[in-house]
Amino acid sequence: MPGREIQVVFRGLPSEAETRGAELRVRLSEGNTVSDLLEKLASASTGKASLVLDPARKTLRPEFLMTLNGRFLEKRLFPFTVLQEGDELEVFPVPSGG
Amino acid sequence: MGERMNGYLGRLANVDLSTGCVREEVLDELTARKWVGGAGLGAKILLEEIPPGVEWDAPENRLVFTAGPLAGTMMFGSGTFNVATKGPMTNLAVISQANGYFGAYLRLSGFDGLVLRGRSAEWVTLWVHDGRVEIRPASALLGLDAWETEDALRGELGVGERDVSVFAIGPAGQNGVRYAAIVGDRGHVASKNGVGAVMGSKRVKAVVASRGAFEVPVFDPQALRLANLECFEAAKAFGTTWKWGTGGGFSNLAKSGALPVKNYTTSLFSEHESMNGQTLRTKFLVRSMPCFRCAISHVKEVTVTEGPYAGFTGEEPEYEQLAAWGPQIGNTDLGATVMLTREVDRLGLDCNEASWAIGWAMECFEKGVFTLSETEGLDLSWGNVEAVRVLLGRISRREGFLGALLAEGVMRASRKVKGPAEQWAIYTLKGVTPRGHDHRGGGRWPELFDTCVSDTGTIQSSWSGIHPQFVDQPPLEDVFDPSEVSRVVGDFAGYRTFDDCLGICRLAAPHPKPLLACFNAVTGWNWTLADAREAGLRVITALRLFNLRHGLDPENERPSARYGSIPVDGPAQGRDIQAKWDEMRADYYRRMGFDPQTGIPTAETLKRLGLEAYAPHAG
């Protein structure tokens, strides 16, 4: 029997050229982690999203950072961070400005 | 003149300001291969010609203007030059870069570099043209700001805007403000570590170079053309500077906690979208002001179209200036950043240090350390841009209590005031001025660390982050891992310093590989990336030897209390870069071939780099 679904918000695609970035609302199974989310997005995404997500490694490209609910989340914690209903994730390029 | 050497004019102009004597010096191939040009030649001259004990304002100090082998070629953005000297903020070495035209025109006038020694009895300007250097009286220019000086000199010489490149000091440099800059070509600056104060101490108001008829010999012009296009494509792929200017990343920096907001008292700035490069270029009138042969053309002039400064025209604020005159002083009016940017350039100040000093003074005013008595009637509440404008003028003239205090820079000012306010100032303990970010957030730990351990008087390896993947090194995966931070800063060291030897704008050529291809096309030397890095490491190590001789204490290679503090809010809240500082510094030293405890380059390192003759204990 499938688990309950949750919905999270993912921002930051595709680039800093668009200051707000695209906003995706993604449905996940309860218990899914940040790594699960990125794998799902990387598998499904094409075009500009691949600027941010590495389709081979199915995670963020090295030159991007991520916040979860406004706080930085280290990449090593992605597999262990279980997402909750309404969580908000945002990615940023490291090379920004000056 | 020496034998023809691809990439070089083969000549340096050596000007003794005390005697008025100009001597030509040959730049031979052995020297060029060892030091390349630009930052490298500057480092060599500092190390060989300025003995310990010489103060920054002594006649024995040198002020060295150098271009590099790519300057003045057909490459996009090849007008860049370096200024090397012993600077007043640190009393140590500085290598500061500026873009525009001067680097190219210096070479087209027949020289790879201009070395100033001594001190002139009267104020002078130096005009480089037709293979010679003319020393001219400058008494009529005294008191003019940097832009007025440019205009006056063009009028005096009877030339048009692009016939000469003029870099001048404003009132700040004339009055010995420690962070005075050298400003030219309408808004370009060599700004770090008080290079303008040194120029003022030598009584040189401006240097001028003509668009001369000399040609830079190029080994393989067709290969250069192709490699230049590769650089251009890399520049377009790197961020959005080509489209939105350096302010294009402003909002991402805001959202990642890397904007300096009210002197680091918070990391939150919700008004960022009304202050970013996208808004600036969408709302204001914009006119291109490209540097020498630049196709990226990110430099603009803008006219404000709304708000209190509607109708005001000035150079477009770069990211640094948006940050300095926006969130750092609590200002949310974009037009005011244009006004203050122009003011700072005209006065000839370093915008970073000026904003750290003024932001600190505003915090002191908010917390009652300064009252209207100390500020002599100025209401220094956050966001009062007109008060900031007045204060900038006072600083440039060292006028009144606060003007004179802040003219010393925020480190010295805060130490003089003492008490809790001493803990609020943002600087490195060496006195180096950080650039305009909150380096505690946004993946900027490498830049904070780099700023503290650098030997160049400014950042050394970082620029818009550090990019180890550009040179096939493992990427920085965890930006808050201290061992990762020291790894990338140490292992990437050398690459950017090599770039700084070349005379090219980094925005036009951000990727080391196509840039190296350009270097090889110009010189014919067929260097590898490893050769390039080794040349960069030689320059850094030479500067470290100079700094150690001149009193560098490795214990000062750390941030001030506020600069290295733990953010109280925002995305990096609670992150502490200082917790493992000593381990990071020792790891960096080890990777650089320095003793992990003392920071002194080891004998093996000096031998490898051909610097044995300069060893700390060598004759």
Short mmCIF file of N, CA and C in Angstrom, two decimals, chain B residues 58-122:
data_model
loop_
_atom_site.label_atom_id
_atom_site.label_comp_id
_atom_site.label_asym_id
_atom_site.label_seq_id
_atom_site.Cartn_x
_atom_site.Cartn_y
_atom_site.Cartn_z
N ALA B 58 57.51 56.64 2.04
CA ALA B 58 58.90 57.07 1.88
C ALA B 58 59.24 57.16 0.39
N PRO B 59 60.15 58.05 0.04
CA PRO B 59 60.55 58.15 -1.38
C PRO B 59 61.11 56.83 -1.92
N GLU B 60 61.68 56.02 -1.01
CA GLU B 60 62.28 54.76 -1.45
C GLU B 60 61.24 53.72 -1.85
N ASN B 61 59.99 53.94 -1.49
CA ASN B 61 58.95 53.01 -1.96
C ASN B 61 58.84 53.14 -3.48
N ARG B 62 58.36 52.09 -4.12
CA ARG B 62 58.15 52.10 -5.56
C ARG B 62 56.65 52.08 -5.86
N LEU B 63 56.28 52.70 -6.95
CA LEU B 63 54.91 52.59 -7.45
C LEU B 63 55.04 52.10 -8.89
N VAL B 64 54.59 50.87 -9.12
CA VAL B 64 54.90 50.18 -10.37
C VAL B 64 53.62 49.94 -11.17
N PHE B 65 53.59 50.47 -12.37
CA PHE B 65 52.47 50.23 -13.29
C PHE B 65 52.95 49.24 -14.33
N THR B 66 52.29 48.09 -14.42
CA THR B 66 52.73 47.09 -15.41
C THR B 66 51.55 46.57 -16.21
N ALA B 67 51.78 46.37 -17.47
CA ALA B 67 50.82 45.65 -18.31
C ALA B 67 51.35 44.22 -18.44
N GLY B 68 50.69 43.40 -19.21
CA GLY B 68 51.16 42.03 -19.40
C GLY B 68 51.24 41.72 -20.87
N PRO B 69 51.69 40.51 -21.22
CA PRO B 69 51.93 40.19 -22.63
C PRO B 69 50.69 40.20 -23.51
N LEU B 70 49.50 40.11 -22.90
CA LEU B 70 48.29 40.15 -23.73
C LEU B 70 47.75 41.58 -23.90
N ALA B 71 48.22 42.51 -23.07
CA ALA B 71 47.70 43.88 -23.11
C ALA B 71 48.02 44.53 -24.45
N GLY B 72 47.00 45.17 -25.00
CA GLY B 72 47.20 45.90 -26.25
C GLY B 72 47.18 45.02 -27.48
N THR B 73 46.87 43.74 -27.31
CA THR B 73 46.72 42.86 -28.48
C THR B 73 45.27 42.97 -28.98
N MET B 74 44.91 42.09 -29.92
CA MET B 74 43.54 42.15 -30.42
C MET B 74 42.54 41.48 -29.47
N MET B 75 43.01 40.98 -28.34
CA MET B 75 42.10 40.29 -27.41
C MET B 75 41.07 41.25 -26.83
N PHE B 76 39.87 40.73 -26.59
CA PHE B 76 38.82 41.52 -25.96
C PHE B 76 39.25 41.85 -24.52
N GLY B 77 39.07 43.09 -24.14
CA GLY B 77 39.35 43.48 -22.75
C GLY B 77 40.82 43.47 -22.39
N SER B 78 41.67 43.82 -23.35
CA SER B 78 43.12 43.75 -23.07
C SER B 78 43.70 45.12 -22.73
N GLY B 79 42.93 45.90 -21.97
CA GLY B 79 43.44 47.19 -21.51
C GLY B 79 43.83 47.19 -20.04
N THR B 80 43.85 46.00 -19.44
CA THR B 80 44.06 45.88 -17.99
C THR B 80 45.52 46.13 -17.61
N PHE B 81 45.72 46.68 -16.42
CA PHE B 81 47.07 46.85 -15.90
C PHE B 81 47.07 46.62 -14.39
N ASN B 82 48.28 46.53 -13.83
CA ASN B 82 48.46 46.30 -12.40
C ASN B 82 49.21 47.47 -11.78
N VAL B 83 48.91 47.72 -10.53
CA VAL B 83 49.70 48.67 -9.75
C VAL B 83 50.27 47.90 -8.57
N ALA B 84 51.59 47.94 -8.42
CA ALA B 84 52.25 47.26 -7.31
C ALA B 84 52.97 48.28 -6.46
N THR B 85 52.88 48.13 -5.15
CA THR B 85 53.59 49.01 -4.23
C THR B 85 53.53 48.42 -2.83
N LYS B 86 54.16 49.11 -1.89
CA LYS B 86 53.96 48.79 -0.48
C LYS B 86 52.84 49.71 0.01
N GLY B 87 51.74 49.11 0.43
CA GLY B 87 50.52 49.89 0.66
C GLY B 87 50.31 50.30 2.10
N PRO B 88 49.61 51.41 2.31
CA PRO B 88 49.43 51.96 3.66
C PRO B 88 48.41 51.25 4.54
N MET B 89 47.51 50.47 3.97
CA MET B 89 46.55 49.76 4.83
C MET B 89 47.23 48.65 5.61
N THR B 90 48.21 47.99 4.97
CA THR B 90 48.86 46.83 5.59
C THR B 90 50.33 47.07 5.90
N ASN B 91 50.92 48.10 5.29
CA ASN B 91 52.38 48.24 5.30
C ASN B 91 53.05 47.01 4.70
N LEU B 92 52.33 46.35 3.81
CA LEU B 92 52.84 45.17 3.09
C LEU B 92 52.57 45.39 1.60
N ALA B 93 52.87 44.35 0.81
CA ALA B 93 52.73 44.48 -0.64
C ALA B 93 51.27 44.55 -1.07
N VAL B 94 51.07 45.18 -2.22
CA VAL B 94 49.76 45.12 -2.87
C VAL B 94 49.97 45.04 -4.37
N ILE B 95 49.10 44.24 -4.99
CA ILE B 95 49.00 44.21 -6.46
C ILE B 95 47.53 44.46 -6.75
N SER B 96 47.23 45.60 -7.33
CA SER B 96 45.84 45.96 -7.59
C SER B 96 45.64 46.12 -9.09
N GLN B 97 44.52 45.60 -9.60
CA GLN B 97 44.27 45.66 -11.05
C GLN B 97 43.21 46.72 -11.38
N ALA B 98 43.32 47.26 -12.57
CA ALA B 98 42.24 48.10 -13.11
C ALA B 98 42.08 47.78 -14.58
N ASN B 99 40.84 47.93 -15.04
CA ASN B 99 40.56 47.74 -16.46
C ASN B 99 40.48 49.11 -17.14
N GLY B 100 39.90 49.13 -18.32
CA GLY B 100 39.85 50.38 -19.07
C GLY B 100 40.78 50.31 -20.26
N TYR B 101 41.67 51.29 -20.39
CA TYR B 101 42.52 51.43 -21.57
C TYR B 101 44.02 51.50 -21.26
N PHE B 102 44.35 51.83 -20.02
CA PHE B 102 45.73 52.24 -19.72
C PHE B 102 46.75 51.14 -20.05
N GLY B 103 46.42 49.89 -19.70
CA GLY B 103 47.37 48.79 -19.95
C GLY B 103 47.71 48.67 -21.43
N ALA B 104 46.69 48.80 -22.27
CA ALA B 104 46.91 48.72 -23.71
C ALA B 104 47.70 49.93 -24.20
N TYR B 105 47.32 51.12 -23.76
CA TYR B 105 47.96 52.35 -24.27
C TYR B 105 49.41 52.45 -23.80
N LEU B 106 49.69 51.95 -22.60
CA LEU B 106 51.07 51.95 -22.12
C LEU B 106 51.95 51.17 -23.11
N ARG B 107 51.42 50.03 -23.55
CA ARG B 107 52.19 49.21 -24.48
C ARG B 107 52.23 49.83 -25.87
N LEU B 108 51.12 50.40 -26.29
CA LEU B 108 51.12 51.03 -27.62
C LEU B 108 51.98 52.29 -27.64
N SER B 109 52.34 52.77 -26.43
CA SER B 109 53.29 53.89 -26.33
C SER B 109 54.72 53.39 -26.16
N GLY B 110 54.90 52.08 -26.13
CA GLY B 110 56.27 51.56 -26.20
C GLY B 110 56.82 50.90 -24.95
N PHE B 111 56.00 50.74 -23.88
CA PHE B 111 56.54 50.20 -22.63
C PHE B 111 55.69 49.06 -22.08
N ASP B 112 56.40 48.12 -21.44
CA ASP B 112 55.70 47.06 -20.69
C ASP B 112 55.40 47.50 -19.26
N GLY B 113 56.10 48.51 -18.79
CA GLY B 113 55.88 48.96 -17.41
C GLY B 113 56.46 50.33 -17.16
N LEU B 114 55.99 50.92 -16.08
CA LEU B 114 56.41 52.25 -15.66
C LEU B 114 56.72 52.16 -14.17
N VAL B 115 57.97 52.41 -13.80
CA VAL B 115 58.39 52.26 -12.40
C VAL B 115 58.71 53.63 -11.83
N LEU B 116 57.98 54.03 -10.77
CA LEU B 116 58.20 55.34 -10.16
C LEU B 116 58.96 55.16 -8.85
N ARG B 117 60.00 55.97 -8.67
CA ARG B 117 60.76 55.98 -7.42
C ARG B 117 60.94 57.44 -6.99
N GLY B 118 61.34 57.65 -5.74
CA GLY B 118 61.61 59.01 -5.27
C GLY B 118 60.34 59.79 -4.98
N ARG B 119 60.48 61.08 -4.82
CA ARG B 119 59.33 61.96 -4.59
C ARG B 119 59.60 63.28 -5.29
N SER B 120 58.65 63.72 -6.05
CA SER B 120 58.81 64.96 -6.78
C SER B 120 58.73 66.15 -5.81
N ALA B 121 59.51 67.19 -6.10
CA ALA B 121 59.45 68.40 -5.26
C ALA B 121 58.12 69.12 -5.47
N GLU B 122 57.62 69.09 -6.68
CA GLU B 122 56.35 69.75 -7.02
C GLU B 122 55.40 68.68 -7.58
#
